[in-house]
Short mmCIF file of C-alpha atoms and ligand atoms in Angstrom, two decimals:
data_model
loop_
_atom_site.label_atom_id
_atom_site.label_comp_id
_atom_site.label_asym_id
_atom_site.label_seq_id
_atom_site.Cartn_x
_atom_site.Cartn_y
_atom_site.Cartn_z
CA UNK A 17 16.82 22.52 16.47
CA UNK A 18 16.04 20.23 19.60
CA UNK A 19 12.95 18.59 19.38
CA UNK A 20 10.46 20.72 21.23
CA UNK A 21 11.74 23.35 18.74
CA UNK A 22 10.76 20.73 15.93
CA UNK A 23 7.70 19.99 17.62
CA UNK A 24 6.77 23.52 17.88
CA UNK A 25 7.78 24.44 14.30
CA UNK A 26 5.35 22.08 13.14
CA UNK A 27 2.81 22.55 15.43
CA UNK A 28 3.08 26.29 13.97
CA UNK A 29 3.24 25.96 9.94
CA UNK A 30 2.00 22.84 9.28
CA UNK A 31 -1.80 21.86 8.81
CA UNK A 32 -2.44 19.82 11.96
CA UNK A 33 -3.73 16.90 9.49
CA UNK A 34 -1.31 13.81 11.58
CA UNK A 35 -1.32 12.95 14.95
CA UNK A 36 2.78 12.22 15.10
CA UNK A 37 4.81 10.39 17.31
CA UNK A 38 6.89 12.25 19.56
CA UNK A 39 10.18 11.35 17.76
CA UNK A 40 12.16 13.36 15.04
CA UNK A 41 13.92 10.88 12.61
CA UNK A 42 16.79 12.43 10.72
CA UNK A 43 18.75 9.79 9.34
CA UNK A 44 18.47 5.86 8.72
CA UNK A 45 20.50 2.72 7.65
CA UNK A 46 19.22 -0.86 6.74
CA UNK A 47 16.18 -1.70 9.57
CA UNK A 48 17.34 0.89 12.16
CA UNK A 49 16.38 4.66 12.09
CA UNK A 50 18.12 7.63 14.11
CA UNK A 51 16.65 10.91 15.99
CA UNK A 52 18.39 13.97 16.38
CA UNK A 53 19.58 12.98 19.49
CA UNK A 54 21.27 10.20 17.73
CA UNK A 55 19.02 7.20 19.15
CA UNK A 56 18.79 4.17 17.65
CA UNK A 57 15.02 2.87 16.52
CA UNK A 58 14.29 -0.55 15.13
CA UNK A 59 11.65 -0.06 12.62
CA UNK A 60 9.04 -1.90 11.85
CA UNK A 61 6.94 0.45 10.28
CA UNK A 62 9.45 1.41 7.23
CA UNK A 63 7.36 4.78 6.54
CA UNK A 64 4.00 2.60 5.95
CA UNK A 65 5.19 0.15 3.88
CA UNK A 66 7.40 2.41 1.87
CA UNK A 67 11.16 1.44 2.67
CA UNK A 68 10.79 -1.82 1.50
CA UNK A 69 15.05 -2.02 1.08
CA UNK A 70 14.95 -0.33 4.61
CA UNK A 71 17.13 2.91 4.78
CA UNK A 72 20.02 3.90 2.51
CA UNK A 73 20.58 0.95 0.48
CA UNK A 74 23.95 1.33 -0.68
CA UNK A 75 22.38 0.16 -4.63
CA UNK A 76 19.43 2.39 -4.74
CA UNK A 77 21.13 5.16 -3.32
CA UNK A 78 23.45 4.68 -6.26
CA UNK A 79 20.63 4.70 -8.86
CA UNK A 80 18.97 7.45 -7.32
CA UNK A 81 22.00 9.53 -7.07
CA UNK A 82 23.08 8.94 -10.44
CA UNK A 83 19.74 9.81 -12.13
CA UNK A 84 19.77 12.88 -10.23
CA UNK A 85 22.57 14.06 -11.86
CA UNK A 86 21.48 13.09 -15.60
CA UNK A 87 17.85 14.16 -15.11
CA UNK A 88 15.79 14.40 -12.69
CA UNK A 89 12.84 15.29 -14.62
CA UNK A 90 11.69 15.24 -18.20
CA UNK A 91 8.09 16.01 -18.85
CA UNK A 92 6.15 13.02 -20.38
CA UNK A 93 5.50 15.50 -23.32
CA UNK A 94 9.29 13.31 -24.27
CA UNK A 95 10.55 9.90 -23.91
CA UNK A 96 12.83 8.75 -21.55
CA UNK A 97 14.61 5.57 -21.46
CA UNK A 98 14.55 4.85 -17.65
CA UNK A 99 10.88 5.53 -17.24
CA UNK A 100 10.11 3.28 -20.29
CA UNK A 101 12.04 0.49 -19.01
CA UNK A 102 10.65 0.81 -15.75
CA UNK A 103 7.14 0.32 -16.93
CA UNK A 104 8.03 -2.91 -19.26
CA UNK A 105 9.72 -4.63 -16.25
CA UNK A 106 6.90 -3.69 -13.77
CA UNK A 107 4.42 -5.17 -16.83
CA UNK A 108 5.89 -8.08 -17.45
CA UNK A 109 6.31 -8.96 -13.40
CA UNK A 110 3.04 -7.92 -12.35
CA UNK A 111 1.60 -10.20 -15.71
CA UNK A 112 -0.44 -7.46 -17.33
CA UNK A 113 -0.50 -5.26 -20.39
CA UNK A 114 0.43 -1.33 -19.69
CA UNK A 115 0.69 0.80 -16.99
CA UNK A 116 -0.05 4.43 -15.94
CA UNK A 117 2.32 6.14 -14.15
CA UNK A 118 1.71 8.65 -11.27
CA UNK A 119 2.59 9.70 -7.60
CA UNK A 120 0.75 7.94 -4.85
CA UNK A 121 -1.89 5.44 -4.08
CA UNK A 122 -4.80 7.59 -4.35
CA UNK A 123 -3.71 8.24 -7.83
CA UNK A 124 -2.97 4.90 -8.76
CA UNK A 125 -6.90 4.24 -7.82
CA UNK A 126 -8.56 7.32 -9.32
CA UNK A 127 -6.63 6.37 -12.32
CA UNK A 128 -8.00 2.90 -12.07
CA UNK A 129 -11.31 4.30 -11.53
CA UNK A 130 -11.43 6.69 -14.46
CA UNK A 131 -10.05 3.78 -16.44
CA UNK A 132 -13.15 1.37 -15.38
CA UNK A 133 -15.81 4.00 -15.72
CA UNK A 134 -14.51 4.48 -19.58
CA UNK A 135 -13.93 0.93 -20.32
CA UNK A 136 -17.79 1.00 -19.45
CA UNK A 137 -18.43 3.98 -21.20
CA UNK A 138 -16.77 2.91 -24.58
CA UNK A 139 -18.38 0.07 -25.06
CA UNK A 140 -22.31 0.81 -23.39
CA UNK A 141 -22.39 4.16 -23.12
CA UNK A 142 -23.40 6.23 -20.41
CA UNK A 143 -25.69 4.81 -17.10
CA UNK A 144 -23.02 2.25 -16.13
CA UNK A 145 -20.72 3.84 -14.00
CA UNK A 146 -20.88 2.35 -10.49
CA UNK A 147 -18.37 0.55 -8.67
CA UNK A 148 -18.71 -1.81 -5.40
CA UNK A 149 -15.73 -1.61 -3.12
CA UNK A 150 -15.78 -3.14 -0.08
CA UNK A 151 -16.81 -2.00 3.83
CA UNK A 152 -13.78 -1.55 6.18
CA UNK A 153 -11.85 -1.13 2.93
CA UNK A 154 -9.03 2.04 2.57
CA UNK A 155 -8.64 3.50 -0.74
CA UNK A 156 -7.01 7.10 -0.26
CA UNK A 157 -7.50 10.89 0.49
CA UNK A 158 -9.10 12.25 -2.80
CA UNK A 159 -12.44 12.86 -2.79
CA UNK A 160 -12.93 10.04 -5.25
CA UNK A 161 -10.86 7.76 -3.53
CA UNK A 162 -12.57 8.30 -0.16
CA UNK A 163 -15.74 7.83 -1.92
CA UNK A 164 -14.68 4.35 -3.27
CA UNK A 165 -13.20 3.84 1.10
CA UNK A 166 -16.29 1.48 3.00
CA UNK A 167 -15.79 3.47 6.00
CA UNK A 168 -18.22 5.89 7.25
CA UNK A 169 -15.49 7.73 8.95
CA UNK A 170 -14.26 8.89 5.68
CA UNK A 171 -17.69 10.18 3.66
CA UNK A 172 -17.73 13.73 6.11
CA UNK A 173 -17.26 17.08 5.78
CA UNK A 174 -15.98 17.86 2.10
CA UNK A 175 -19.42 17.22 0.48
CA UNK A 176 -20.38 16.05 -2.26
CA UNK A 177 -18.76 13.03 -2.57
CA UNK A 178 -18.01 11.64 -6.00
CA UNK A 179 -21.09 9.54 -6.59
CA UNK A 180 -21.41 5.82 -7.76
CA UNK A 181 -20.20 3.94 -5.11
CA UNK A 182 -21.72 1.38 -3.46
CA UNK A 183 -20.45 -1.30 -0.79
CA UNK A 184 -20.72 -4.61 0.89
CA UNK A 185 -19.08 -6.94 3.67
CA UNK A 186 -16.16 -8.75 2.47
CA UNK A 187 -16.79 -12.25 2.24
CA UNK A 188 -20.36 -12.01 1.72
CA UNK A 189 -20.85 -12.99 -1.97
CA UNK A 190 -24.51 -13.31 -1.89
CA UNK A 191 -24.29 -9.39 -0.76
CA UNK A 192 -21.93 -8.65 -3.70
CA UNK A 193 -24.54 -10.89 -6.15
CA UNK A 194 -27.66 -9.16 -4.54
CA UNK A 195 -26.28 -4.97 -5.40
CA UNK A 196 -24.42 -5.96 -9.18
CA UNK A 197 -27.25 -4.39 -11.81
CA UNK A 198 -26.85 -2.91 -15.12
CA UNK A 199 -25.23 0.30 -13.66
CA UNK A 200 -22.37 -1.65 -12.06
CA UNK A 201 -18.62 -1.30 -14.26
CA UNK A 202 -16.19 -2.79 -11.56
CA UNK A 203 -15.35 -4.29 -8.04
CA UNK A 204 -12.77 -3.12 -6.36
CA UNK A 205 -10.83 -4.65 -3.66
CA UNK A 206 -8.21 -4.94 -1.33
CA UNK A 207 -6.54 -8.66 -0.75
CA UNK A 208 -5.57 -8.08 2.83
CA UNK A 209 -7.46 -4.67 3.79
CA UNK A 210 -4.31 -2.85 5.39
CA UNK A 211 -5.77 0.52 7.07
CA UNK A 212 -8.82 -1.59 8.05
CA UNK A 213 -6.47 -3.97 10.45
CA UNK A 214 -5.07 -6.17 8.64
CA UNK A 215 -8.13 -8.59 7.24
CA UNK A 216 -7.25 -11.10 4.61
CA UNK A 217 -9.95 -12.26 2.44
CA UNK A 218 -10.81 -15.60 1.75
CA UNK A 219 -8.74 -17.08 -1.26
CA UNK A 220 -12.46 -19.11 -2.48
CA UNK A 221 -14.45 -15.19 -1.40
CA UNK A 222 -12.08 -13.75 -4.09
CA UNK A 223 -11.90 -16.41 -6.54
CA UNK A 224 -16.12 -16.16 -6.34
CA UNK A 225 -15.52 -12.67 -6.89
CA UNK A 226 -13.45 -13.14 -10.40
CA UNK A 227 -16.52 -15.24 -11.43
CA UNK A 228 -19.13 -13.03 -10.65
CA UNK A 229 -17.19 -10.15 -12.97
CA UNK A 230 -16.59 -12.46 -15.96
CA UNK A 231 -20.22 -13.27 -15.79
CA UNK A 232 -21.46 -9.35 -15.79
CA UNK A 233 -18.64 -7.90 -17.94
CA UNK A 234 -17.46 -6.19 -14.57
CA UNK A 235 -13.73 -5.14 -14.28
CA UNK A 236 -11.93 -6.46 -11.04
CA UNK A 237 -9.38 -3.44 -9.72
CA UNK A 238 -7.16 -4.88 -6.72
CA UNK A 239 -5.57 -2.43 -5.25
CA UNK A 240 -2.23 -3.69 -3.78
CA UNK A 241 -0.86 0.16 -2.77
CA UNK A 242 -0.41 -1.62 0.39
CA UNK A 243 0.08 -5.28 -0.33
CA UNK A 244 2.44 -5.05 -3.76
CA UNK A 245 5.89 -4.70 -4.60
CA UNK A 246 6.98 -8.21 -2.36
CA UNK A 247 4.96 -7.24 0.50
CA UNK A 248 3.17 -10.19 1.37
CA UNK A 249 6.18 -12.97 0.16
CA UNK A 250 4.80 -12.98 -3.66
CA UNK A 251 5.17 -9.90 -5.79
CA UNK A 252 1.65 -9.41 -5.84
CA UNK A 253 -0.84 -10.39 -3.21
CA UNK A 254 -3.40 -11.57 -5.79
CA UNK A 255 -0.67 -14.56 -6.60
CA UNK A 256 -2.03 -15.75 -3.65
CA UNK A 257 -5.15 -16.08 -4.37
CA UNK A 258 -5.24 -17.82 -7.71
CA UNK A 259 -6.76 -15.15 -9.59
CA UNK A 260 -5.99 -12.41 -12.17
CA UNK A 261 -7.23 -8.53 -11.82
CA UNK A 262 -8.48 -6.31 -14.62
CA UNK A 263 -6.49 -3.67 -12.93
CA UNK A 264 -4.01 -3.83 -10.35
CA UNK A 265 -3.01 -0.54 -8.65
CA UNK A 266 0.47 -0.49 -6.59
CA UNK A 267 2.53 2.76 -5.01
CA UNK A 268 3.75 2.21 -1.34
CA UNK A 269 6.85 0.12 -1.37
CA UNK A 270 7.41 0.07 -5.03
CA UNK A 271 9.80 2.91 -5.07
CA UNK A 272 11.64 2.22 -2.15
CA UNK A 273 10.89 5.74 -0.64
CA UNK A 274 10.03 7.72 -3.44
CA UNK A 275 6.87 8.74 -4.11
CA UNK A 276 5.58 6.58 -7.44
CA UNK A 277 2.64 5.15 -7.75
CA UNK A 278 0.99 2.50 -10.64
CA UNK A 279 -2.02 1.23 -12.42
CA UNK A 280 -1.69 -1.64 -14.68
CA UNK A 281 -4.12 -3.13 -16.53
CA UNK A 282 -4.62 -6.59 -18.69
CA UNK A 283 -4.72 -6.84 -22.56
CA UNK A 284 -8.38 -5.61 -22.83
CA UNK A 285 -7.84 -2.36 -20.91
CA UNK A 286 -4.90 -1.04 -22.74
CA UNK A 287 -6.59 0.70 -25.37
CA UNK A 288 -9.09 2.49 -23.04
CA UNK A 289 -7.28 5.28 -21.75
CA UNK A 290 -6.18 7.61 -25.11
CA UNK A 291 -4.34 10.36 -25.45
CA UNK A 292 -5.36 13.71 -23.41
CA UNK A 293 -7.65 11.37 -21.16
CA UNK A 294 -5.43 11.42 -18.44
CA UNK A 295 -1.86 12.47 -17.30
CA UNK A 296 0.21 13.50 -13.99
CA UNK A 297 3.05 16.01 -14.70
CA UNK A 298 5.47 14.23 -11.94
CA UNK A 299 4.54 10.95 -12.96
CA UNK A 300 6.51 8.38 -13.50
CA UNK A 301 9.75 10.53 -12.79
CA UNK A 302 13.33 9.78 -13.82
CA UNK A 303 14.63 9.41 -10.21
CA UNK A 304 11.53 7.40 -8.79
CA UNK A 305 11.69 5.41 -11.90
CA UNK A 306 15.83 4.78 -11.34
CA UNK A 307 14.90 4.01 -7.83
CA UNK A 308 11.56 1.88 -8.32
CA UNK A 309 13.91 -0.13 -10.82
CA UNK A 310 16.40 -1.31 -8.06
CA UNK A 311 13.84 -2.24 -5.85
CA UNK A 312 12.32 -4.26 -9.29
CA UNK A 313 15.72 -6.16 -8.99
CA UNK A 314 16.44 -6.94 -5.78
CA UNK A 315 12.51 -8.23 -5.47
CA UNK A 316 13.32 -10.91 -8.33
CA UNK A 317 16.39 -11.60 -7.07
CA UNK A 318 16.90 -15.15 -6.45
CA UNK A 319 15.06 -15.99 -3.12
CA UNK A 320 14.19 -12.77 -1.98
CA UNK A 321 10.58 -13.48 -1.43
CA UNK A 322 10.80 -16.82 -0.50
CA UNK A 323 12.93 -14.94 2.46
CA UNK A 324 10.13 -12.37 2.98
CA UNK A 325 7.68 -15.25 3.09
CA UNK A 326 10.15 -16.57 6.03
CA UNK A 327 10.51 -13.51 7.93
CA UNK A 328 6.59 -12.92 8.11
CA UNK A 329 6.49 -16.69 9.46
CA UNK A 330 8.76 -16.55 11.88
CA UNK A 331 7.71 -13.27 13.60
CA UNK A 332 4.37 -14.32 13.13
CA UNK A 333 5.19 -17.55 15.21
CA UNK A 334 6.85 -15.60 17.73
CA UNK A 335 4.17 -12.99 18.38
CA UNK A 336 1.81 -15.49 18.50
CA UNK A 337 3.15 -16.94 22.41
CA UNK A 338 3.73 -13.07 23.42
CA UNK A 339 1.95 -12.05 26.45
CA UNK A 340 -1.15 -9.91 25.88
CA UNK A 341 -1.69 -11.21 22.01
CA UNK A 342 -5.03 -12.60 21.11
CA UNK A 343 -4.15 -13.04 17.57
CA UNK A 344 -1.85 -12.59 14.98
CA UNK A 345 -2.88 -12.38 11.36
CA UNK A 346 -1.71 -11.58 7.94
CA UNK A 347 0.57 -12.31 5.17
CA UNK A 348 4.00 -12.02 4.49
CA UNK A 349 5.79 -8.83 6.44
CA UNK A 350 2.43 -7.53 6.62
CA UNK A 351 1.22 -8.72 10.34
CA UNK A 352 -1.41 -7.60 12.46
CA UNK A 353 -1.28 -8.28 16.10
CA UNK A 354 -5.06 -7.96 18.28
CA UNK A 355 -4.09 -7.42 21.46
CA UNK A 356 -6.07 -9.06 24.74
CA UNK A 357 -5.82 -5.39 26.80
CA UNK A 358 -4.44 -1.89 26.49
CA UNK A 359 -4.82 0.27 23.49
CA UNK A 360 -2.16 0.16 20.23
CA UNK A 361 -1.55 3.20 20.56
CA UNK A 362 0.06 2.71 23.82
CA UNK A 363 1.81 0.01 23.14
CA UNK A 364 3.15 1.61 19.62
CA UNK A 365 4.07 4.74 22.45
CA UNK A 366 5.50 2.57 24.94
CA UNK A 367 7.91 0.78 21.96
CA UNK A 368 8.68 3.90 21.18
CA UNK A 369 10.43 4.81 24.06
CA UNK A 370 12.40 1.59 23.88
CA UNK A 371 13.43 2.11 20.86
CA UNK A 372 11.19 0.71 18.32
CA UNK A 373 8.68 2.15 16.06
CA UNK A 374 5.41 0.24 15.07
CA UNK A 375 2.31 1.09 13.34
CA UNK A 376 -1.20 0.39 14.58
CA UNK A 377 -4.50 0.08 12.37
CA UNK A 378 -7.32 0.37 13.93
CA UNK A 379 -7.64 -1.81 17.13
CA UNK A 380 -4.20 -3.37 15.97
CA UNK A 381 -0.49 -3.11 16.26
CA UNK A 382 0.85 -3.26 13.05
CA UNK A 383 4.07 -4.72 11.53
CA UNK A 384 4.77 -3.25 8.19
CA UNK A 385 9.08 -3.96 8.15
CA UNK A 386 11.57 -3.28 5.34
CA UNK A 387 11.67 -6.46 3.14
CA UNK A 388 15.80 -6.74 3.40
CA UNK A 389 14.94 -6.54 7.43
CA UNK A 390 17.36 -8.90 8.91
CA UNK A 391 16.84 -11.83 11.90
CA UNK A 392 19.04 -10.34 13.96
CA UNK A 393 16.70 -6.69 13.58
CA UNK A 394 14.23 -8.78 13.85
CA UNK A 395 15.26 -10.33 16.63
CA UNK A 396 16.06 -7.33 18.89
CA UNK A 397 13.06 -5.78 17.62
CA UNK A 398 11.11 -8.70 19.02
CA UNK A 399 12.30 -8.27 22.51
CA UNK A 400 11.36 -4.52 22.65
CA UNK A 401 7.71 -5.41 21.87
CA UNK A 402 7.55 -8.24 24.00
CA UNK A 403 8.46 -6.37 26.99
CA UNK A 404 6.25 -3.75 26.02
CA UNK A 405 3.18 -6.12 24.98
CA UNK A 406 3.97 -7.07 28.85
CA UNK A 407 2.98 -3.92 30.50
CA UNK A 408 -0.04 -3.63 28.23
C1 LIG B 15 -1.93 3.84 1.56
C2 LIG B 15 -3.01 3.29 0.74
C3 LIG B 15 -3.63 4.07 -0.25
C4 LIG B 15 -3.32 5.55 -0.45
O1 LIG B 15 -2.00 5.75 -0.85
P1 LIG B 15 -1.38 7.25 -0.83
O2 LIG B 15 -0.02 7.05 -1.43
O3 LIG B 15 -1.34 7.69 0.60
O4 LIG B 15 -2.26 8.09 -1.66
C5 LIG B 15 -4.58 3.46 -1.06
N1 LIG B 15 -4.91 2.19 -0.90
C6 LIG B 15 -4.34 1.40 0.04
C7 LIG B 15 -4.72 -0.04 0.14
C8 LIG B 15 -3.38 1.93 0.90
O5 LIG B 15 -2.85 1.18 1.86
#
């Protein structure tokens, strides 16, 4: 097929839920994707944060492949080996307990939200079920998880909305003190809120935030779908910030483009969540397990993050004296760029057509690049959006 006959296809038998780009990607290797036409891309984008070893790395492909052949999928009525080492290495990086295996993001947080709201239950019984997440946050598609989003945007049409949610500005801790009552179980948070463009909180806002839960027996659920897995130069973003979740939740880039997603939780969780209380028939598959494990290596590999940490800098310092850039922001390979004039969206078109894909959030173009992206990608990648930053 050509790609009006793509285009068309889709336009035809899929629900019209994305607004795409008008490219067709078939095929990629390290930082660079192809169309069907055979054109070269740079990306930063890597799928949202997904293809954090880029595209067909040689070692994951190998692991992936391999499992495939064994077993691809076991029910988790049975043990398997790869799964269970999977989850004892992701434990003992991310510095917490156990962890509950599924499929995405959203599931990672409804899992950490059925997990709070028990927690709560077991020990005071019913009436304390609320969480406060924050506005301009992103949580996922569910209709939990858009419940637990702080963005207006989000709470129409599929009514009713999972109740029990409540929300406040990030940063305002005075706000956060003022809504906690005897109904309130958990806070939940992103470090840098990703979908809502790119807005790191303050390290002392957060660290405030850990004090207010000890004080009020409230569990603090960080969920790093976006930021985890290396993402921001640390492994998690909350390393950052001095501070230690309840409940971390991570999917995104920890499978290096297969769909797995995670919620860990520290010593005092890991009873909570007992037999036939929750499950996921795909989760924590074989493959995405074999995969997730490779990307587990290479992110403790010696210097790996200290190199993301250098990437983020140095793109971050070169955006910064672009033309058209009011201000660059974020952590690690995950960069937001505010722009003086023109929309993201048009820019994110316009690098398109030179060959380079980039996200946008909200008013923001978005840099979201494989973790194993090189300087030399980097490098020609820089030039494309410079010149299109230029026309604006
Ligand atoms: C992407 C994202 C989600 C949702 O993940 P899915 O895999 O799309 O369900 C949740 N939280 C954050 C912070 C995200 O960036």
């Amino acid at each position: 097929m050509d790609f009006d006959e793509i285009k068309l296809a889709e336009s035809g038998y899929l629900m019209q839920t994305y607004s795409r780009f008008n490219v067709a990607v078939e095929s990629g290797k390290g930082s660079v994707v192809f169309d069907n036409n055979g054109k070269p891309y740079i990306d930063f984008g890597s799928g949202i944060g997904v293809n954090s070893l880029g595209y067909s790395d040689p070692e994951w492909v190998e692991a992936v492949k391999n499992q495939a052949e064994k077993l691809a999928h076991i029910s988790n009525l049975y043990y398997n080996e790869v799964q269970i080492s999977f989850a004892a290495r992701l434990c003992k990086m991310a510095g917490m307990a156990r962890v509950f295996l599924g499929n995405s993001g959203a599931e990672a947080n409804e899992c950490a939200i059925k997990l709070a709201r028990k927690y709560s239950f077991d020990k005071y019984g019913a009436g304390r079920p609320a969480i406060i997440s924050l506005r301009n946050s992103f949580h996922g598609r569910t209709v939990t998880t858009l419940s637990a989003t702080g963005q207006d945007v989000f709470h129409q049409y599929f009514f009713p909305f999972t109740e029990g949610f409540e929300f406040v500005d990030a940063g305002d801790i005075e706000g956060l003190k003022s809504i906690i009552n005897s109904q309130t179980c958990a806070v939940m948070l992103e470090c840098i809120q990703g979908e809502g463009g790119v807005v790191p909180l303050e390290p002392e806002y957060v660290q405030k935030v850990r004090e207010l839960c000890d004080q009020n027996d409230l569990l603090l659920i960080i969920d790093e779908v976006q930021t985890g897995a290396g993402r921001t130069g640390k492994f998690l973003a909350f390393e950052h910030y001095g501070i230690k979740p309840d409940i971390v939740t991570m999917a995104k880039g920890l499978g290096g483009g297969l769909p797995i997603g995670a919620c860990l939780c520290n010593e005092k969780l890991s009873g909570v969540l007992t037999s036939g209380t929750h499950g996921s028939t795909f989760g924590g598959n074989p493959v995405a397990c074999a995969g997730a494990n490779v990307v587990l290596n290479r992110l403790s590999s010696e210097g790996f993050l200290d190199g993301v940490a250098k990437k983020g800098e140095y793109i971050r310092s070169r955006v910064k004296s672009m033309q058209n850039v009011k201000s660059v922001r974020g952590m690690g390979l995950m960069i937001g760029i505010e722009l003086v004039n023109g929309e993201a969206k048009g820019i994110a078109a316009k690098c398109l057509q030179k060959g380079l894909l980039v996200l946008t959030a909200k008013t923001l173009v978005r840099l979201l690049p494989p973790l194993t992206i090189t300087f030399d990608e980097i490098d020609k990648g820089l030039e494309i959006l410079g010149s299109a930053l230029k026309e604006g």
